[in-house]
Amino acid sequence: MISDSEIDLEEILGRSINPDYGAVVAFIGVVRADPGVLGMEVEAYDEAALEELKRIKEEAIARFGLSFVDVVHRKGRLLLGEVIVAVVCASSHRKEAFQACEYVIDELKRRVPMWKKELTEEGGRWVKGDA
């Protein structure tokens, strides 16, 4: 999901808790306070981004045998410390959940059409997706 609203971590984690899952792993990315950075603006090509996120989730389920995977990415203007992305993966065992979580965030950054602009006093600068 791509959202203009604050990511509700309690909600996304709540959906992942199930007695059939032995392991739940989450990656939470936040807007970091790099020198001179006041915040971040994120843009997305929503339709294409959602399709690519769906493919990545399907790949992760097939590759790692996941029981559950969810991804929420913010767009719009974000302040320092705000959650920009949440990835949650659940499986029977922790190894697969950890591997899947890393796979999902790496593929998201590599393939999903989203752009980040670090906001500074001078205006801002566009940065690579993995910054």
Coordinates of N, CA and C in Angstrom, one line a residue, residues 25 33 49 55 63 77 84 87 118 126-127:
V25 N 8.9 -10.8 11.3 CA 10.0 -9.8 11.2 C 9.5 -8.6 10.6
A33 N 17.9 12.1 10.3 CA 18.4 13.5 10.4 C 19.8 13.6 9.9
A49 N 3.6 1.7 -9.1 CA 4.2 1.3 -7.8 C 3.4 0.2 -7.1
R55 N 3.9 -7.6 -7.2 CA 4.8 -8.6 -7.7 C 5.9 -9.0 -6.7
R63 N 9.2 -17.5 -2.9 CA 10.6 -17.8 -2.7 C 10.9 -18.2 -1.3
R77 N 4.9 14.9 2.2 CA 5.9 15.5 3.0 C 6.0 14.9 4.3
I84 N 8.6 6.1 7.1 CA 8.5 6.3 5.7 C 8.1 4.9 5.1
V87 N 7.8 -2.9 6.4 CA 7.7 -4.2 5.8 C 7.6 -5.2 6.9
E118 N 15.3 15.2 -0.3 CA 15.6 15.6 1.0 C 15.4 17.1 1.0
W126 N 17.1 15.8 -4.8 CA 16.6 14.5 -5.0 C 17.7 13.5 -4.7
V127 N 17.3 12.3 -4.1 CA 18.3 11.3 -3.7 C 17.9 10.0 -4.3

